[in-house]
Short mmCIF file of N, CA and C in Angstrom, two decimals:
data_model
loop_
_atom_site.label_atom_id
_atom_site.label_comp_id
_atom_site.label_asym_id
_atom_site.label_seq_id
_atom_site.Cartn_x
_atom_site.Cartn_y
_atom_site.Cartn_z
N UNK A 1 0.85 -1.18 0.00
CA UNK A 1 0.00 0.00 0.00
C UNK A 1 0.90 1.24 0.00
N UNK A 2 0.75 2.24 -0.55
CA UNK A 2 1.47 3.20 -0.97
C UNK A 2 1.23 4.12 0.09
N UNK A 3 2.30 5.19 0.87
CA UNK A 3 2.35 5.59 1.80
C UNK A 3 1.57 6.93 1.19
N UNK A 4 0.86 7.74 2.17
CA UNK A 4 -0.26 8.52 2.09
C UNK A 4 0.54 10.04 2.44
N UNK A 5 0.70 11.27 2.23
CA UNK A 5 1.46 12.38 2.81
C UNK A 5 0.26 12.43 4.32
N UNK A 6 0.92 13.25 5.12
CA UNK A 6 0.25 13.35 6.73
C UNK A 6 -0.91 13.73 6.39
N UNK A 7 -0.61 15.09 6.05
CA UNK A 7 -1.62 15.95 5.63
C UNK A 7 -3.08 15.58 5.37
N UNK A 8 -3.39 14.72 4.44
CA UNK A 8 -4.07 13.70 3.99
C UNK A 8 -4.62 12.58 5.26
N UNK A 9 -3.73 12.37 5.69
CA UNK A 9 -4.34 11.22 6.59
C UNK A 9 -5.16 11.90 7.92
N UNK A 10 -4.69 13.10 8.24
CA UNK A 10 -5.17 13.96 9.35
C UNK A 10 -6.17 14.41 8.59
N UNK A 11 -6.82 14.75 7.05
CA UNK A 11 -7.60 15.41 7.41
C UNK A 11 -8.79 14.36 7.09
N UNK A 12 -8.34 13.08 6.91
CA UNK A 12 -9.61 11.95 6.80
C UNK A 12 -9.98 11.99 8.06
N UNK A 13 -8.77 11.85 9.40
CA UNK A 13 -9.39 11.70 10.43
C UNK A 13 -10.26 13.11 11.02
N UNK A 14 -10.29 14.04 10.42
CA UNK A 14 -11.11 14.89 10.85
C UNK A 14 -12.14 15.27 10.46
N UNK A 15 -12.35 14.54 9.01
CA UNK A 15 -13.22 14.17 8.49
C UNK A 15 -14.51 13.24 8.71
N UNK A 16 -13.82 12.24 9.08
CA UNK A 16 -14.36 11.00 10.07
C UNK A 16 -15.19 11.47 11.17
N UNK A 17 -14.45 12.60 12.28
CA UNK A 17 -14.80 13.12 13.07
C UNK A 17 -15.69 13.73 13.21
N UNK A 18 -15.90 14.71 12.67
CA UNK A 18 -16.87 15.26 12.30
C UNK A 18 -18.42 15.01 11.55
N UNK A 19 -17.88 13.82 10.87
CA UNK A 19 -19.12 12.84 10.58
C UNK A 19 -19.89 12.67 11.65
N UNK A 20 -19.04 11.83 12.63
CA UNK A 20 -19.33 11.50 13.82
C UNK A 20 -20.29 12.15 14.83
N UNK A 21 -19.99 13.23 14.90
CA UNK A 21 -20.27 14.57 15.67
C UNK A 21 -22.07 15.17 15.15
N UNK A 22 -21.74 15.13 13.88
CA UNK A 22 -23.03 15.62 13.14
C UNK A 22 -24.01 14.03 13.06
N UNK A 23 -23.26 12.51 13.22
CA UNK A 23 -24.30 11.69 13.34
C UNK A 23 -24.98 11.68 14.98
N UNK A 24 -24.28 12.53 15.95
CA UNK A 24 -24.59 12.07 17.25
C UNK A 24 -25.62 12.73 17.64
N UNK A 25 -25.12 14.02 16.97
CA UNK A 25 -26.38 15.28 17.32
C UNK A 25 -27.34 14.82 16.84
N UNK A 26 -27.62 14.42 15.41
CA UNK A 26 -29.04 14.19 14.83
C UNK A 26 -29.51 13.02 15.69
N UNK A 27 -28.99 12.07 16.36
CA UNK A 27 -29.25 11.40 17.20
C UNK A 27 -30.26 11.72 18.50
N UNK A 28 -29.47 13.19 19.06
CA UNK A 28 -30.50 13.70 20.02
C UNK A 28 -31.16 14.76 19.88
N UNK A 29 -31.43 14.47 18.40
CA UNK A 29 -32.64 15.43 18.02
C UNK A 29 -33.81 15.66 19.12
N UNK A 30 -34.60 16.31 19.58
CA UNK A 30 -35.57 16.28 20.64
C UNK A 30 -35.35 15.91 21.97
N UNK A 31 -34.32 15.83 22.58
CA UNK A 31 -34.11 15.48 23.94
C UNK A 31 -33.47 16.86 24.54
N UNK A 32 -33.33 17.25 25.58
CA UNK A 32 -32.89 17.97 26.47
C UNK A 32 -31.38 17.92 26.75
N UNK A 33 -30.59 18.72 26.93
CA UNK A 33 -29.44 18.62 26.75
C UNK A 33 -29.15 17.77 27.65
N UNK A 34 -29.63 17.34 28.68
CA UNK A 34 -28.91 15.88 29.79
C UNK A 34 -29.45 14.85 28.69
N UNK A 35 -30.69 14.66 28.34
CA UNK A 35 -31.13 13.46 27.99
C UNK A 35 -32.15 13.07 28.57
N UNK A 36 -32.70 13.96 29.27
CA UNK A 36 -33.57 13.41 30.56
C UNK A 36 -35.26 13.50 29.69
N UNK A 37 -35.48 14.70 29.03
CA UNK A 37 -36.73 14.42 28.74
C UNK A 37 -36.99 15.00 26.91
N UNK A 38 -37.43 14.27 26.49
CA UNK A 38 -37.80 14.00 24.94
C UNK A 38 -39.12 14.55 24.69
N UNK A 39 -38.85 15.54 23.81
CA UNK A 39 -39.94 16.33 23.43
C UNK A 39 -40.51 16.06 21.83
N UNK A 40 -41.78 15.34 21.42
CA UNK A 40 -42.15 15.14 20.14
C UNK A 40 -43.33 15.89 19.56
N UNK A 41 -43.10 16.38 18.70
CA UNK A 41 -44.76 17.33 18.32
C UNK A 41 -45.21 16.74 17.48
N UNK A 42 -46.27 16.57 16.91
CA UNK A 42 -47.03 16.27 15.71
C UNK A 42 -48.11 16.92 14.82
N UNK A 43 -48.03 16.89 13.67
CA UNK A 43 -48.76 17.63 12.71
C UNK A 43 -49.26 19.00 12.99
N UNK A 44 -50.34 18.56 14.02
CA UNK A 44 -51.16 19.39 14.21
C UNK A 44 -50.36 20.30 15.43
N UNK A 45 -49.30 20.12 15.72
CA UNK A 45 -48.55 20.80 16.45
C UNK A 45 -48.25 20.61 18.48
N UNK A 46 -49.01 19.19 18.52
CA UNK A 46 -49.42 18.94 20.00
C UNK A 46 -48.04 18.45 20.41
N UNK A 47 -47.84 18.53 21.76
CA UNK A 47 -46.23 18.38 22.19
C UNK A 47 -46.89 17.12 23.15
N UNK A 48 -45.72 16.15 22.77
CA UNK A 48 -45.71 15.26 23.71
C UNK A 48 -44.52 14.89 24.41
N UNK A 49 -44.53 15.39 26.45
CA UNK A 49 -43.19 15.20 26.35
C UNK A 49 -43.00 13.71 26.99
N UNK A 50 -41.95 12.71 27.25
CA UNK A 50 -41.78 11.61 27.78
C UNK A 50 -40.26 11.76 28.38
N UNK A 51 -40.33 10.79 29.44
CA UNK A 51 -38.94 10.91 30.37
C UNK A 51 -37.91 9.89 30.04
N UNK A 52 -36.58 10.38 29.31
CA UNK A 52 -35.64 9.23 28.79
C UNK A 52 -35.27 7.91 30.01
N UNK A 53 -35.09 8.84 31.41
CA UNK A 53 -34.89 8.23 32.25
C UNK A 53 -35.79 7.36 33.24
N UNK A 54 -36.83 8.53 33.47
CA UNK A 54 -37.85 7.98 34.29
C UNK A 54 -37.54 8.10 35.58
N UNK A 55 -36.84 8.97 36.14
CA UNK A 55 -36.37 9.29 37.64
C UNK A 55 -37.07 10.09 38.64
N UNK A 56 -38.10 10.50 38.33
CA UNK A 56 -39.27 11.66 38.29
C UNK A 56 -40.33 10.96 38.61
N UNK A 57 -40.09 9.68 38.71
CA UNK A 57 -41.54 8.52 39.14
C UNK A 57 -42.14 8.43 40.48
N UNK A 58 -43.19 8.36 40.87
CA UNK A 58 -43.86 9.17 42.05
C UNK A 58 -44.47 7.51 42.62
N UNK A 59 -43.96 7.25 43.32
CA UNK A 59 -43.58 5.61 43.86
C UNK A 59 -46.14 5.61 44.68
N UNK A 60 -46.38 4.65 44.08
CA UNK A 60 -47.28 4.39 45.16
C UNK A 60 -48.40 5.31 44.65
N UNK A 61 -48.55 6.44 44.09
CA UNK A 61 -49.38 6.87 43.67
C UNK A 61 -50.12 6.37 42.64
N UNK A 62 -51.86 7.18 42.32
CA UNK A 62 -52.53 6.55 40.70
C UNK A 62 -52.91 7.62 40.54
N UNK A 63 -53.05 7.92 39.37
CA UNK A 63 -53.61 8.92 38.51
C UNK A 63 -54.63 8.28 37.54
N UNK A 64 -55.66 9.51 37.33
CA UNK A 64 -56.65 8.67 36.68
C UNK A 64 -57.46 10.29 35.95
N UNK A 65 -57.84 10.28 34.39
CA UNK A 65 -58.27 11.22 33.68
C UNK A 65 -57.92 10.72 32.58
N UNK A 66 -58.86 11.69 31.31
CA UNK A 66 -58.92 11.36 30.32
C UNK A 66 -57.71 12.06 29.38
N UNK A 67 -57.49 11.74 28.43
CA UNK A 67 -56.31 12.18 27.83
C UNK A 67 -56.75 13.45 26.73
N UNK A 68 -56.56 14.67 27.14
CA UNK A 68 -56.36 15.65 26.50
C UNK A 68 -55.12 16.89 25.69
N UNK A 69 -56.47 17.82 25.40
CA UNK A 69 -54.82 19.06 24.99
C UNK A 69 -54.96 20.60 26.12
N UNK A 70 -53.62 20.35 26.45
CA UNK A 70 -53.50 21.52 27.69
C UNK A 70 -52.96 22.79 26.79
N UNK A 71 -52.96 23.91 26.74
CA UNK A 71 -52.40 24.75 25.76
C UNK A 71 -52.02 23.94 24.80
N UNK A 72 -51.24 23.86 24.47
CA UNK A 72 -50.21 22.90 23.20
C UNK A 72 -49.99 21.16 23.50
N UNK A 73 -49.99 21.06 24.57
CA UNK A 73 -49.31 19.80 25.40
C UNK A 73 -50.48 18.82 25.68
N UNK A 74 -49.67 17.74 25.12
CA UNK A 74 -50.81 16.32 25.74
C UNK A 74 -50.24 16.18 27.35
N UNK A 75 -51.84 16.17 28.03
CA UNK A 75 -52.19 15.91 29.17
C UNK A 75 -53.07 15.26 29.59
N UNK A 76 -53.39 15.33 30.83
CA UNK A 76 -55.11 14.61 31.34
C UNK A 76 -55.70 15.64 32.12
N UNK A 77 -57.28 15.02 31.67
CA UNK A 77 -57.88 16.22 32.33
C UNK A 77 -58.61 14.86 33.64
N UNK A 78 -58.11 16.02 35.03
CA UNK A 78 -58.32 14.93 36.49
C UNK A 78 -59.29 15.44 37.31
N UNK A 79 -60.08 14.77 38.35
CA UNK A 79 -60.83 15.95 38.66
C UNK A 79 -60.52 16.82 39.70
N UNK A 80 -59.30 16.96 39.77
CA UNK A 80 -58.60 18.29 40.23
C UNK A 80 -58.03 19.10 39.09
N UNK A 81 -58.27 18.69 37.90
CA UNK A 81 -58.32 20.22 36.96
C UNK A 81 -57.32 19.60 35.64
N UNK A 82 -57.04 20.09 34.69
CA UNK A 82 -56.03 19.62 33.42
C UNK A 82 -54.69 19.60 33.89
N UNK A 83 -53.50 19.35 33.47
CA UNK A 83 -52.61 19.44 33.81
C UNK A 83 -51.66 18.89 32.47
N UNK A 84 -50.36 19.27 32.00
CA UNK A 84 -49.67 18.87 30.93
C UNK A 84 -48.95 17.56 31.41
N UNK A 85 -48.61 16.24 30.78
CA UNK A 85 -48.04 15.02 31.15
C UNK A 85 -46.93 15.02 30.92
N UNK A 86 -45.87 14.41 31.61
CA UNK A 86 -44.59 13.63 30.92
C UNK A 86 -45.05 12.48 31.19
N UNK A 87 -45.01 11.74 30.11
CA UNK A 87 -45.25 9.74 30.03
C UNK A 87 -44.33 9.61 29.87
N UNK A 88 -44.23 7.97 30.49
CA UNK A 88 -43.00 7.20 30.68
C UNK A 88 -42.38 6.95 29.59
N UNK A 89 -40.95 6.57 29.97
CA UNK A 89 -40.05 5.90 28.58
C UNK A 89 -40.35 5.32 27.96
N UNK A 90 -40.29 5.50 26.34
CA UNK A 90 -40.44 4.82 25.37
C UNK A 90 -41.75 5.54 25.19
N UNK A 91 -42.99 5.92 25.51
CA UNK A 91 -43.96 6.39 24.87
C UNK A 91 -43.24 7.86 23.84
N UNK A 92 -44.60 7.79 22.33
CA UNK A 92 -44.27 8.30 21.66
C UNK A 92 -45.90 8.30 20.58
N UNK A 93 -45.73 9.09 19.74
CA UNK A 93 -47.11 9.84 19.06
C UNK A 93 -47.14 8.67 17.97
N UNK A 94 -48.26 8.62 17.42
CA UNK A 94 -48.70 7.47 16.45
C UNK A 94 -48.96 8.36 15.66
N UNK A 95 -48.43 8.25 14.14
CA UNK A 95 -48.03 9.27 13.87
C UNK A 95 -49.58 9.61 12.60
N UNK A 96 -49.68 10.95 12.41
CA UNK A 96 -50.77 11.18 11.79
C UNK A 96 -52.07 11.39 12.68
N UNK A 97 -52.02 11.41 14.00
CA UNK A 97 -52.84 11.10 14.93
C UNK A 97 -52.87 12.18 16.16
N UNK A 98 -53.39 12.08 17.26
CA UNK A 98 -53.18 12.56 18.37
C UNK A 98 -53.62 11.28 19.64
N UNK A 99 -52.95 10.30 18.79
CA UNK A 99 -52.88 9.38 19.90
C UNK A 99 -51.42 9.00 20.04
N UNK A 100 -51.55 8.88 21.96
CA UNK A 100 -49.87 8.19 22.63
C UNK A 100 -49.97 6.73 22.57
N UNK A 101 -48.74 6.14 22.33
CA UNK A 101 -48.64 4.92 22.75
C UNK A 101 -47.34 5.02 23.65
N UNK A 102 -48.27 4.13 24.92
CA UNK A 102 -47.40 3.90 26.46
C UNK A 102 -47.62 2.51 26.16
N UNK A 103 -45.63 1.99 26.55
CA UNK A 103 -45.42 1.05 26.86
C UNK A 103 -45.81 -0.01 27.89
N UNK A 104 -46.49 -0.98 27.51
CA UNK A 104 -46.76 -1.53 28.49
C UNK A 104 -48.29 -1.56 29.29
N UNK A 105 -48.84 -0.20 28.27
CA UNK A 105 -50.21 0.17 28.61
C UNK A 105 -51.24 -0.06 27.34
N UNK A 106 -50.54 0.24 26.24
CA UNK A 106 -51.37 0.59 25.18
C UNK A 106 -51.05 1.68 24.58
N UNK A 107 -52.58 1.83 23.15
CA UNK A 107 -52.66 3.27 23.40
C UNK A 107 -53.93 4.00 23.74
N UNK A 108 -53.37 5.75 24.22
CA UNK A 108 -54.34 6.43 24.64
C UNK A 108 -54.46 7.37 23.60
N UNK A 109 -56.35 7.43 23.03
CA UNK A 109 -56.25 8.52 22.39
C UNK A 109 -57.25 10.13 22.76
N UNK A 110 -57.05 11.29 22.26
CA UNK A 110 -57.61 11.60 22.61
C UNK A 110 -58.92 11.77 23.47
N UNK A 111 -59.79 11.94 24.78
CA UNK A 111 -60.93 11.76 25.40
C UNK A 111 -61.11 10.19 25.83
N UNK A 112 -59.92 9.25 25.49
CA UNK A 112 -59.67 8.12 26.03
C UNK A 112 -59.68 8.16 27.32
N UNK A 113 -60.28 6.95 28.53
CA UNK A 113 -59.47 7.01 29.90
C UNK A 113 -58.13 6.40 30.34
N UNK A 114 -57.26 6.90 30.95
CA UNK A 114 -56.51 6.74 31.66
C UNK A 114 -56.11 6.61 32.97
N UNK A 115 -56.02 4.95 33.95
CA UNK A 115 -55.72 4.78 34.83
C UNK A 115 -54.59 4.23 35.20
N UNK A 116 -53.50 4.86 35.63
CA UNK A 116 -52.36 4.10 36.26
C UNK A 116 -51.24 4.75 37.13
N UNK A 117 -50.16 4.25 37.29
CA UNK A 117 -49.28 5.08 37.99
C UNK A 117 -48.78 6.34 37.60
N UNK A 118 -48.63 7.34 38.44
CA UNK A 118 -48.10 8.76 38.24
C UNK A 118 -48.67 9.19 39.66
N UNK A 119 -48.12 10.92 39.65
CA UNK A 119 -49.11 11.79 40.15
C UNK A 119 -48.90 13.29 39.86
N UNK A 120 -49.28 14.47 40.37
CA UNK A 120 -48.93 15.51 39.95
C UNK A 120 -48.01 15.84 40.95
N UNK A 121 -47.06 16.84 40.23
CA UNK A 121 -45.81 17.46 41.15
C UNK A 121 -45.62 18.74 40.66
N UNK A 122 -44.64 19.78 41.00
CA UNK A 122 -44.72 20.82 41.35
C UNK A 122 -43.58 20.77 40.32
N UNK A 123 -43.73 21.57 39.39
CA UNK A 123 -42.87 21.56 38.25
C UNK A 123 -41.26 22.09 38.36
N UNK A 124 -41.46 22.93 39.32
CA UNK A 124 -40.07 23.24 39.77
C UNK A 124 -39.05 22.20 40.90
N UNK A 125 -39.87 21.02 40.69
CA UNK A 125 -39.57 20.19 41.66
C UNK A 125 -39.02 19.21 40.96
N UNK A 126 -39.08 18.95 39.36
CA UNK A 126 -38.38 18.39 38.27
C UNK A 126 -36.73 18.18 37.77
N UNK A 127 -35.99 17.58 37.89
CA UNK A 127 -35.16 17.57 37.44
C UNK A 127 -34.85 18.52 35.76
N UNK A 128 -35.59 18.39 34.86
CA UNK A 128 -36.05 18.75 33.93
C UNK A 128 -36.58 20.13 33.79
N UNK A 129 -36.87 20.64 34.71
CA UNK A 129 -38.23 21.86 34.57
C UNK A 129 -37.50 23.20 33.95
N UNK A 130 -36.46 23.51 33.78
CA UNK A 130 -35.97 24.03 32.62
C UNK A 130 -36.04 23.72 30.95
N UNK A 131 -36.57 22.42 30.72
CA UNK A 131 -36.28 22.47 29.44
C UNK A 131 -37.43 21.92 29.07
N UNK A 132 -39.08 22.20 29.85
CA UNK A 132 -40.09 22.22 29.56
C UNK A 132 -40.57 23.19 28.52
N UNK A 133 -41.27 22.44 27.94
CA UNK A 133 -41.34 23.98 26.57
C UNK A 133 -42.68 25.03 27.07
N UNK A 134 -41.83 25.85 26.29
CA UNK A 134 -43.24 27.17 27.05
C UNK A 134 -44.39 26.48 26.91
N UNK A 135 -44.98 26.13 26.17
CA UNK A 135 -46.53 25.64 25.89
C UNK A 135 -46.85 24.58 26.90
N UNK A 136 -46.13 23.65 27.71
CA UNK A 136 -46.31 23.22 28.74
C UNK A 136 -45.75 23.56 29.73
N UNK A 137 -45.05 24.54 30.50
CA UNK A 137 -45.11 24.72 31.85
C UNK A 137 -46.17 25.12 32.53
N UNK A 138 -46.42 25.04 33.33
CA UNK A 138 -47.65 25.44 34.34
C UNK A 138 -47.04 24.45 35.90
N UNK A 139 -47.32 25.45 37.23
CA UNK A 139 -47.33 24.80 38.70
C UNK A 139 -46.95 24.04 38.65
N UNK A 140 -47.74 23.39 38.40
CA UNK A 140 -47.90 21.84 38.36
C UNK A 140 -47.71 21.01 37.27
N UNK A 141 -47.48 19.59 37.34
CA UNK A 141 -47.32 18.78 35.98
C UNK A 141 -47.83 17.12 36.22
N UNK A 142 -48.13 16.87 35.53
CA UNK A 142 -48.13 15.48 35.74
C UNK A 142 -47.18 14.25 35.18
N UNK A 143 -46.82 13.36 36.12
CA UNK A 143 -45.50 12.69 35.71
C UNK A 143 -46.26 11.28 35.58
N UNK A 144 -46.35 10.41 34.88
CA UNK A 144 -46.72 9.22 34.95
C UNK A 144 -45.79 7.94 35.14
N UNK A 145 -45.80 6.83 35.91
CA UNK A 145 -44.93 6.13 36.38
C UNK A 145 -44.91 5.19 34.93
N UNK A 146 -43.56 4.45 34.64
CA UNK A 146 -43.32 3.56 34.09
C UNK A 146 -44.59 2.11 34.24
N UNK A 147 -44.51 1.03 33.15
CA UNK A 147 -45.17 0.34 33.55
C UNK A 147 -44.25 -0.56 33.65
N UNK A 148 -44.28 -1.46 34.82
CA UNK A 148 -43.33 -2.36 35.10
C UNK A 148 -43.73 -3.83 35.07
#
């Protein structure tokens, strides 16, 4: 194999690199700069956010309401009032739709019911609550537990 000048070989590897760099980002397209919570919109512009981690899980509690739109944001409406959701890992929008699919649950679609683990928390009480998008912050939030 015929020897290559430096020049050349440094700038494949920076080449390479940079590939790299631009495949990682498109990677975390929609997540929060930790990784912690994944933000997806669809068509019609509804935000759905879900927790990469799931650390935010509210041990022992149930939540129970139908699945709506809070300003912009899929939520449930409870009968202590609407509130915007983070669903558990791995949920994500079916696409063409305004229905979630939760792992382990199904799916929920719009005016659907919803019973299972979560509860509401105090949004500044989030690991996350900086990189809630304007259209869902509010007080309060609702976090829904993983299904295990």
């Amino acid at each position: 194999m015929a020897r290559q000048p430096l020049r050349v070989v440094a700038s494949r590897i920076a080449a390479a690199a940079l590939a790299a760099t631009v495949l990682a980002s498109g990677a975390l397209a929609g997540c929060s700069a930790d990784g912690e919570l994944i933000v997806t919109t669809n068509a019609a512009g509804h935000v759905l956010m879900s927790d990469a981690r799931h650390a935010e899980a509210v041990a022992g509690s149930v939540v129970e309401g139908t699945l709506t739109i809070v300003d912009s944001c899929f939520g449930l409406n409870t009968s202590t009032g609407d509130f915007a959701a983070v669903f558990p890992q791995g949920s994500g929008l079916i696409e063409n739709t305004d229905q979630v699919s939760i792992p382990g649950w199904g799916t929920l679609g719009l005016g659907n019911h919803y019973q299972g683990g979560g509860g509401i928390l105090e949004s500044s009480t989030l690991s996350y609550h900086d990189v809630i998008p304007a259209g869902c912050q509010a007080g309060r939030i609702i976090v829904l537990n993983p299904i295990r």
